[in-house]
Coordinates of N, CA, C and O in Angstrom, one line a residue:
M30 N -94.9 76.5 -30.6 CA -94.5 76.2 -29.3 C -93.3 75.2 -29.2 O -93.4 74.2 -29.9
D31 N -92.4 75.6 -28.4 CA -91.2 74.7 -28.3 C -91.2 74.0 -27.0 O -92.1 74.2 -26.2
A32 N -90.2 73.2 -26.7 CA -90.1 72.4 -25.5 C -90.0 73.3 -24.3 O -90.6 73.0 -23.2
M33 N -89.5 74.5 -24.4 CA -89.4 75.4 -23.2 C -90.8 76.0 -22.9 O -91.2 76.1 -21.7
D34 N -91.6 76.3 -23.9 CA -93.0 76.7 -23.7 C -93.8 75.6 -23.0 O -94.5 75.9 -22.0
W35 N -93.6 74.4 -23.4 CA -94.3 73.3 -22.8 C -93.8 73.0 -21.3 O -94.6 72.7 -20.5
A36 N -92.5 73.2 -21.1 CA -92.0 73.1 -19.7 C -92.7 74.2 -18.8 O -93.1 73.9 -17.7
I37 N -92.7 75.4 -19.3 CA -93.4 76.5 -18.6 C -94.8 76.2 -18.3 O -95.4 76.3 -17.2
L38 N -95.6 75.7 -19.4 CA -97.0 75.4 -19.2 C -97.2 74.3 -18.2 O -98.1 74.3 -17.4
G39 N -96.3 73.3 -18.2 CA -96.4 72.2 -17.3 C -96.3 72.7 -15.8 O -97.1 72.3 -15.0
E40 N -95.3 73.6 -15.6 CA -95.1 74.1 -14.2 C -96.3 75.0 -13.8 O -96.8 74.9 -12.7
L41 N -96.8 75.8 -14.7 CA -97.9 76.7 -14.4 C -99.2 75.9 -14.2 O -100.0 76.3 -13.4
Q42 N -99.4 74.8 -14.9 CA -100.6 74.0 -14.7 C -100.5 73.3 -13.4 O -101.6 73.1 -12.8
A43 N -99.4 73.0 -12.9 CA -99.2 72.4 -11.6 C -99.4 73.4 -10.5 O -100.0 73.1 -9.4
D44 N -98.9 74.6 -10.7 CA -99.1 75.7 -9.7 C -99.0 77.0 -10.4 O -97.9 77.5 -10.7
A45 N -100.1 77.6 -10.7 CA -100.2 78.9 -11.4 C -99.8 80.1 -10.6 O -99.6 81.2 -11.1
R46 N -99.5 79.8 -9.3 CA -99.1 80.9 -8.4 C -97.6 81.0 -8.3 O -97.1 81.8 -7.5
L47 N -96.9 80.3 -9.1 CA -95.4 80.4 -9.0 C -95.0 81.8 -9.4 O -95.5 82.4 -10.3
S48 N -94.0 82.3 -8.7 CA -93.3 83.6 -9.1 C -92.5 83.3 -10.3 O -92.1 82.2 -10.6
Y49 N -92.2 84.4 -11.1 CA -91.3 84.2 -12.2 C -89.9 83.7 -11.8 O -89.3 82.9 -12.5
S50 N -89.5 84.1 -10.6 CA -88.2 83.7 -10.1 C -88.2 82.2 -9.9 O -87.3 81.5 -10.3
E51 N -89.3 81.6 -9.2 CA -89.3 80.2 -9.0 C -89.5 79.4 -10.3 O -88.9 78.4 -10.5
L52 N -90.4 80.0 -11.1 CA -90.6 79.3 -12.4 C -89.3 79.3 -13.2 O -89.0 78.2 -13.8
S53 N -88.6 80.4 -13.2 CA -87.3 80.4 -14.0 C -86.3 79.3 -13.4 O -85.6 78.7 -14.2
R54 N -86.3 79.2 -12.1 CA -85.4 78.2 -11.5 C -85.8 76.8 -11.9 O -85.0 76.0 -12.3
R55 N -87.1 76.5 -12.0 CA -87.6 75.2 -12.3 C -87.3 74.8 -13.8 O -87.1 73.6 -14.1
V56 N -87.4 75.8 -14.7 CA -87.2 75.5 -16.1 C -85.8 75.9 -16.6 O -85.5 75.7 -17.8
H57 N -85.0 76.4 -15.7 CA -83.6 76.7 -16.0 C -83.5 77.8 -17.1 O -82.8 77.6 -18.1
L58 N -84.2 78.9 -16.9 CA -84.2 80.0 -17.8 C -84.2 81.3 -17.0 O -84.8 81.2 -15.9
S59 N -83.7 82.4 -17.4 CA -83.7 83.6 -16.6 C -85.2 84.1 -16.4 O -86.1 83.8 -17.2
A60 N -85.4 84.8 -15.3 CA -86.7 85.3 -15.0 C -87.3 86.2 -16.1 O -88.4 86.1 -16.4
P61 N -86.5 87.2 -16.6 CA -87.0 88.0 -17.7 C -87.4 87.2 -18.9 O -88.4 87.5 -19.6
A62 N -86.6 86.2 -19.2 CA -87.0 85.3 -20.4 C -88.3 84.6 -20.1 O -89.1 84.4 -21.0
V63 N -88.4 84.0 -18.9 CA -89.6 83.3 -18.5 C -90.8 84.3 -18.6 O -91.9 84.0 -19.2
A64 N -90.7 85.5 -18.1 CA -91.8 86.5 -18.1 C -92.2 86.8 -19.5 O -93.4 86.9 -19.8
E65 N -91.2 86.9 -20.4 CA -91.5 87.2 -21.8 C -92.3 86.1 -22.5 O -93.2 86.3 -23.2
R66 N -91.8 84.8 -22.2 CA -92.5 83.7 -22.7 C -94.0 83.6 -22.2 O -94.9 83.3 -23.0
V67 N -94.1 83.8 -20.9 CA -95.5 83.7 -20.3 C -96.4 84.8 -21.0 O -97.5 84.5 -21.3
R68 N -95.8 86.0 -21.1 CA -96.6 87.1 -21.7 C -97.0 86.7 -23.1 O -98.1 86.9 -23.5
R69 N -96.1 86.1 -23.9 CA -96.4 85.7 -25.3 C -97.5 84.6 -25.3 O -98.4 84.6 -26.1
L70 N -97.4 83.6 -24.3 CA -98.4 82.6 -24.2 C -99.8 83.2 -23.9 O -100.8 82.7 -24.4
E71 N -99.8 84.2 -23.1 CA -101.0 84.8 -22.7 C -101.6 85.6 -23.9 O -102.8 85.5 -24.2
E72 N -100.7 86.4 -24.6 CA -101.2 87.2 -25.7 C -101.7 86.3 -26.9 O -102.6 86.8 -27.6
T73 N -101.1 85.2 -27.1 CA -101.6 84.3 -28.2 C -102.8 83.5 -27.8 O -103.3 82.7 -28.6
G74 N -103.2 83.5 -26.5 CA -104.3 82.8 -26.1 C -104.1 81.4 -25.7 O -105.0 80.6 -25.3
V75 N -102.8 80.9 -25.7 CA -102.5 79.6 -25.2 C -102.8 79.5 -23.7 O -103.5 78.6 -23.3
I76 N -102.4 80.5 -23.0 CA -102.8 80.6 -21.6 C -104.0 81.6 -21.6 O -103.9 82.8 -21.9
S77 N -105.2 81.0 -21.2 CA -106.4 81.8 -21.3 C -106.9 82.4 -19.9 O -107.8 83.1 -19.9
G78 N -106.2 82.0 -18.9 CA -106.5 82.5 -17.6 C -105.8 81.7 -16.5 O -105.2 80.6 -16.8
Y79 N -106.0 82.1 -15.3 CA -105.5 81.4 -14.1 C -106.6 81.1 -13.2 O -107.4 82.1 -12.8
H80 N -106.8 79.9 -12.8 CA -108.0 79.5 -12.0 C -107.6 78.6 -10.9 O -106.7 77.8 -11.0
A81 N -108.4 78.6 -9.8 CA -108.3 77.6 -8.8 C -109.2 76.4 -9.2 O -110.3 76.5 -9.8
H82 N -108.7 75.2 -9.0 CA -109.5 73.9 -9.2 C -110.4 73.7 -8.0 O -109.9 73.6 -6.9
V83 N -111.7 73.7 -8.2 CA -112.6 73.6 -7.1 C -113.2 72.2 -7.1 O -113.7 71.8 -8.1
D84 N -113.2 71.6 -6.0 CA -113.9 70.3 -5.8 C -115.4 70.7 -5.6 O -115.8 71.2 -4.6
L85 N -116.2 70.4 -6.7 CA -117.6 70.8 -6.7 C -118.4 70.2 -5.5 O -119.2 70.8 -4.9
G86 N -118.1 68.9 -5.2 CA -118.8 68.3 -4.1 C -118.6 68.9 -2.8 O -119.5 69.2 -2.0
R87 N -117.3 69.2 -2.5 CA -116.9 69.9 -1.3 C -117.4 71.3 -1.2 O -117.5 71.9 -0.1
A88 N -117.7 71.9 -2.3 CA -118.2 73.3 -2.4 C -119.7 73.3 -2.3 O -120.4 74.3 -2.5
G89 N -120.3 72.1 -2.1 CA -121.8 72.0 -2.0 C -122.5 71.7 -3.2 O -123.8 71.5 -3.2
R90 N -121.9 71.6 -4.3 CA -122.5 71.2 -5.6 C -122.4 69.7 -5.8 O -121.6 69.2 -6.6
T91 N -123.3 69.0 -5.1 CA -123.2 67.5 -5.1 C -124.0 66.9 -6.3 O -123.8 65.7 -6.5
V92 N -124.9 67.6 -6.9 CA -125.6 67.1 -8.0 C -124.9 67.6 -9.3 O -124.9 68.8 -9.6
R93 N -124.4 66.7 -10.1 CA -123.7 67.0 -11.3 C -124.4 66.2 -12.4 O -124.7 65.0 -12.3
A94 N -124.5 66.9 -13.6 CA -125.2 66.2 -14.7 C -124.7 66.8 -16.0 O -124.1 67.9 -16.1
L95 N -124.9 66.0 -17.1 CA -124.7 66.5 -18.5 C -126.1 66.6 -19.1 O -126.9 65.7 -19.0
I96 N -126.4 67.7 -19.7 CA -127.7 67.9 -20.3 C -127.5 68.1 -21.8 O -126.8 69.1 -22.2
R97 N -128.1 67.2 -22.6 CA -128.0 67.4 -24.0 C -129.3 68.2 -24.4 O -130.4 67.9 -24.0
M98 N -129.1 69.2 -25.2 CA -130.2 70.1 -25.7 C -130.4 69.8 -27.2 O -129.5 70.0 -28.0
D99 N -131.7 69.5 -27.5 CA -132.1 69.4 -28.9 C -132.8 70.7 -29.1 O -134.0 70.9 -28.7
C100 N -132.1 71.6 -29.8 CA -132.7 73.0 -30.0 C -132.1 73.5 -31.3 O -130.9 73.4 -31.5
Y101 N -132.9 74.2 -32.1 CA -132.4 74.8 -33.3 C -133.1 76.1 -33.6 O -134.3 76.3 -33.1
G102 N -132.6 77.0 -34.3 CA -133.3 78.2 -34.7 C -133.3 79.2 -33.6 O -132.4 79.3 -32.7
A103 N -134.2 80.1 -33.7 CA -134.3 81.3 -32.8 C -134.5 80.9 -31.3 O -134.0 81.6 -30.4
R104 N -135.1 79.7 -31.0 CA -135.3 79.3 -29.7 C -134.0 78.6 -29.1 O -134.0 78.3 -27.9
C105 N -133.0 78.4 -29.9 CA -131.8 77.6 -29.5 C -131.2 78.3 -28.2 O -131.0 79.5 -28.1
V106 N -130.9 77.4 -27.2 CA -130.3 77.9 -26.0 C -129.0 78.7 -26.2 O -128.7 79.6 -25.4
L107 N -128.3 78.3 -27.3 CA -127.0 79.0 -27.5 C -127.2 80.5 -27.9 O -126.3 81.3 -27.9
R108 N -128.4 80.8 -28.3 CA -128.7 82.2 -28.7 C -129.2 83.1 -27.5 O -129.5 84.2 -27.7
H109 N -129.2 82.5 -26.3 CA -129.7 83.2 -25.1 C -128.7 83.3 -24.0 O -128.6 82.4 -23.2
E110 N -127.9 84.3 -24.1 CA -126.8 84.5 -23.1 C -127.3 84.5 -21.7 O -126.6 84.0 -20.8
E111 N -128.5 85.0 -21.4 CA -129.0 85.0 -20.0 C -129.2 83.6 -19.5 O -129.1 83.4 -18.3
V112 N -129.5 82.7 -20.3 CA -129.6 81.3 -19.9 C -128.2 80.7 -19.7 O -128.0 80.1 -18.6
L113 N -127.3 80.9 -20.6 CA -126.0 80.3 -20.5 C -125.2 80.9 -19.4 O -124.2 80.3 -18.9
A114 N -125.6 82.1 -18.9 CA -124.9 82.8 -17.8 C -125.3 82.2 -16.4 O -124.8 82.6 -15.4
R115 N -126.3 81.3 -16.4 CA -126.7 80.8 -15.1 C -125.5 80.1 -14.4 O -124.8 79.3 -15.0
P116 N -125.3 80.4 -13.1 CA -124.1 79.9 -12.4 C -124.1 78.4 -12.3 O -123.0 77.8 -12.1
E117 N -125.2 77.7 -12.4 CA -125.1 76.2 -12.3 C -124.7 75.6 -13.5 O -124.3 74.4 -13.5
I118 N -124.6 76.3 -14.6 CA -124.1 75.8 -15.9 C -122.6 76.1 -15.9 O -122.2 77.3 -16.0
V119 N -121.7 75.1 -15.7 CA -120.3 75.3 -15.6 C -119.5 75.2 -16.9 O -118.4 75.7 -17.0
Q120 N -120.1 74.5 -17.9 CA -119.5 74.5 -19.2 C -120.5 74.2 -20.2 O -121.6 73.6 -19.9
V121 N -120.3 74.7 -21.4 CA -121.2 74.5 -22.6 C -120.3 74.1 -23.8 O -119.3 74.7 -24.1
Y122 N -120.7 73.0 -24.4 CA -120.1 72.5 -25.6 C -121.1 72.5 -26.8 O -122.2 72.0 -26.6
R123 N -120.7 73.2 -27.9 CA -121.5 73.0 -29.1 C -121.0 71.8 -29.8 O -119.8 71.6 -29.9
V124 N -121.9 70.9 -30.1 CA -121.5 69.6 -30.6 C -122.1 69.2 -31.9 O -123.1 69.9 -32.4
T125 N -121.6 68.2 -32.6 CA -122.2 67.7 -33.8 C -123.2 66.6 -33.5 O -123.3 66.1 -32.4
G126 N -123.9 66.2 -34.5 CA -124.9 65.1 -34.4 C -126.3 65.6 -34.2 O -126.6 66.7 -34.6
D127 N -127.1 64.8 -33.6 CA -128.5 65.2 -33.4 C -128.8 66.0 -32.2 O -129.9 66.3 -31.9
T128 N -127.7 66.4 -31.5 CA -127.8 67.3 -30.3 C -127.2 68.6 -30.6 O -126.1 68.6 -31.3
C129 N -127.8 69.7 -30.2 CA -127.2 71.0 -30.5 C -126.0 71.3 -29.6 O -125.0 71.7 -30.1
C130 N -126.2 71.1 -28.3 CA -125.1 71.4 -27.4 C -125.2 70.5 -26.1 O -126.3 69.9 -25.9
L131 N -124.1 70.5 -25.4 CA -124.0 69.7 -24.2 C -123.7 70.7 -23.0 O -122.7 71.4 -23.1
L132 N -124.5 70.7 -22.0 CA -124.3 71.6 -20.8 C -123.8 70.7 -19.7 O -124.3 69.6 -19.4
V133 N -122.7 71.2 -19.0 CA -122.2 70.5 -17.9 C -122.7 71.3 -16.7 O -122.5 72.6 -16.6
V134 N -123.5 70.7 -15.8 CA -124.1 71.5 -14.7 C -123.7 70.9 -13.3 O -123.4 69.7 -13.2
A135 N -123.7 71.8 -12.4 CA -123.4 71.4 -11.0 C -124.3 72.2 -10.1 O -124.4 73.4 -10.1
L136 N -125.1 71.5 -9.2 CA -126.1 72.1 -8.4 C -126.1 71.6 -7.0 O -125.5 70.5 -6.7
D137 N -126.8 72.3 -6.1 CA -126.8 71.9 -4.7 C -127.8 70.8 -4.4 O -127.6 70.0 -3.4
S138 N -128.9 70.6 -5.2 CA -129.9 69.6 -4.9 C -130.6 69.2 -6.1 O -130.6 69.8 -7.2
M139 N -131.4 68.1 -5.9 CA -132.2 67.6 -7.0 C -133.3 68.6 -7.3 O -133.8 68.7 -8.5
T140 N -133.8 69.3 -6.3 CA -134.9 70.3 -6.5 C -134.3 71.4 -7.5 O -135.0 71.8 -8.4
D141 N -133.1 71.8 -7.2 CA -132.5 72.8 -8.1 C -132.3 72.2 -9.5 O -132.5 73.0 -10.5
F142 N -131.9 71.0 -9.6 CA -131.8 70.3 -10.9 C -133.1 70.3 -11.7 O -133.2 70.7 -12.9
E143 N -134.1 69.9 -11.0 CA -135.5 69.9 -11.6 C -135.9 71.3 -12.1 O -136.4 71.5 -13.2
R144 N -135.6 72.3 -11.3 CA -135.9 73.7 -11.6 C -135.1 74.1 -12.9 O -135.7 74.8 -13.8
L145 N -133.9 73.7 -13.0 CA -133.0 74.0 -14.1 C -133.6 73.3 -15.4 O -133.7 74.0 -16.4
I146 N -133.9 72.1 -15.3 CA -134.5 71.3 -16.5 C -135.8 72.1 -16.9 O -136.0 72.3 -18.1
D147 N -136.7 72.4 -16.0 CA -137.9 73.1 -16.3 C -137.6 74.5 -17.0 O -138.2 74.9 -18.0
G148 N -136.5 75.2 -16.5 CA -136.2 76.4 -17.1 C -135.5 76.3 -18.5 O -135.6 77.3 -19.3
L149 N -135.0 75.2 -18.8 CA -134.4 75.0 -20.1 C -135.4 74.5 -21.2 O -135.2 74.7 -22.4
S150 N -136.5 73.9 -20.8 CA -137.5 73.4 -21.7 C -138.0 74.4 -22.7 O -138.3 73.9 -23.9
P151 N -138.2 75.6 -22.4 CA -138.7 76.5 -23.5 C -137.7 76.7 -24.7 O -138.1 77.2 -25.7
Y152 N -136.4 76.3 -24.5 CA -135.4 76.5 -25.5 C -135.1 75.3 -26.3 O -134.3 75.3 -27.2
G153 N -135.8 74.2 -26.0 CA -135.6 72.9 -26.7 C -135.9 71.8 -25.8 O -136.5 72.0 -24.7
R154 N -135.5 70.6 -26.2 CA -135.8 69.4 -25.4 C -134.5 69.0 -24.6 O -133.5 68.5 -25.2
P155 N -134.5 69.2 -23.3 CA -133.3 68.7 -22.5 C -133.4 67.2 -22.3 O -134.5 66.7 -22.0
S156 N -132.2 66.6 -22.3 CA -132.1 65.2 -21.9 C -130.9 65.1 -21.1 O -129.8 65.5 -21.5
S157 N -131.0 64.5 -19.9 CA -129.9 64.6 -18.9 C -129.3 63.2 -18.6 O -130.0 62.2 -18.7
T158 N -128.1 63.2 -18.2 CA -127.4 62.1 -17.7 C -126.7 62.5 -16.4 O -126.0 63.5 -16.4
M159 N -127.0 61.8 -15.3 CA -126.4 62.2 -14.0 C -125.0 61.7 -13.9 O -124.6 60.6 -14.4
V160 N -124.1 62.5 -13.3 CA -122.7 62.1 -13.1 C -122.6 61.4 -11.8 O -123.0 61.9 -10.8
L161 N -122.1 60.1 -11.8 CA -122.0 59.4 -10.6 C -120.6 59.7 -9.9 O -120.5 59.8 -8.7
S162 N -119.6 59.7 -10.8 CA -118.2 59.9 -10.3 C -117.4 60.4 -11.5 O -117.8 60.3 -12.6
S163 N -116.2 60.8 -11.2 CA -115.3 61.2 -12.3 C -113.9 60.5 -12.1 O -113.0 61.1 -11.4
P164 N -113.7 59.3 -12.6 CA -112.5 58.6 -12.4 C -111.3 59.3 -13.0 O -110.2 59.2 -12.5
V165 N -111.5 60.2 -14.0 CA -110.4 61.0 -14.5 C -110.9 62.4 -14.3 O -111.8 62.9 -15.0
G166 N -110.2 63.1 -13.4 CA -110.6 64.5 -13.2 C -109.8 65.4 -14.2 O -109.5 65.0 -15.3
W167 N -109.5 66.6 -13.7 CA -108.8 67.6 -14.6 C -107.4 67.0 -14.8 O -106.8 66.4 -13.9
R168 N -106.9 67.2 -16.0 CA -105.5 66.9 -16.4 C -104.8 68.0 -17.0 O -105.5 68.8 -17.7
P169 N -103.5 68.2 -16.8 CA -102.8 69.2 -17.5 C -102.7 68.8 -19.0 O -102.7 67.7 -19.3
V170 N -102.6 69.8 -19.8 CA -102.3 69.6 -21.2 C -100.8 69.4 -21.4 O -100.0 70.1 -20.8
T171 N -100.5 68.3 -22.2 CA -99.1 68.0 -22.4 C -98.7 68.1 -23.9 O -99.6 68.1 -24.7
P172 N -97.5 68.1 -24.2 CA -97.1 68.2 -25.6 C -97.6 67.0 -26.4 O -97.7 65.9 -25.8
P173 N -97.9 67.2 -27.7 CA -98.3 66.1 -28.5 C -97.2 65.0 -28.6 O -96.0 65.4 -28.5
A174 N -97.6 63.8 -28.7 CA -96.6 62.7 -28.7 C -95.8 62.7 -30.0 O -96.2 63.2 -31.0

């Protein structure tokens, strides 16, 4: 990736709905050249999709938590796609250490959270941490220093 790729990524992360014409104006490159670079970034997986950033609280998901799962072997939650596909699980990280994975969850209520914890217990031991706030929200990816 060169400086132009990073410039394109910076603009798309700020506004993924930019037209190739506007994007080309902002990075000072022709629209066909920008389109080709974006296509290459998509094909190589650098750009993995285009998404709206949703404020979970304003969307009704006011209960947010991190759930550490201690699970291994056949019962491991990572082996059960139907569990990982639950809409309240917004991210899953496989991690090192004495925890198998970390689930980032967002729910409407504490009752829903309790139901989720109960539903996860057959797959291992869940341990949760409630999110109070997020002083650093989403950030765009920038070139290495």
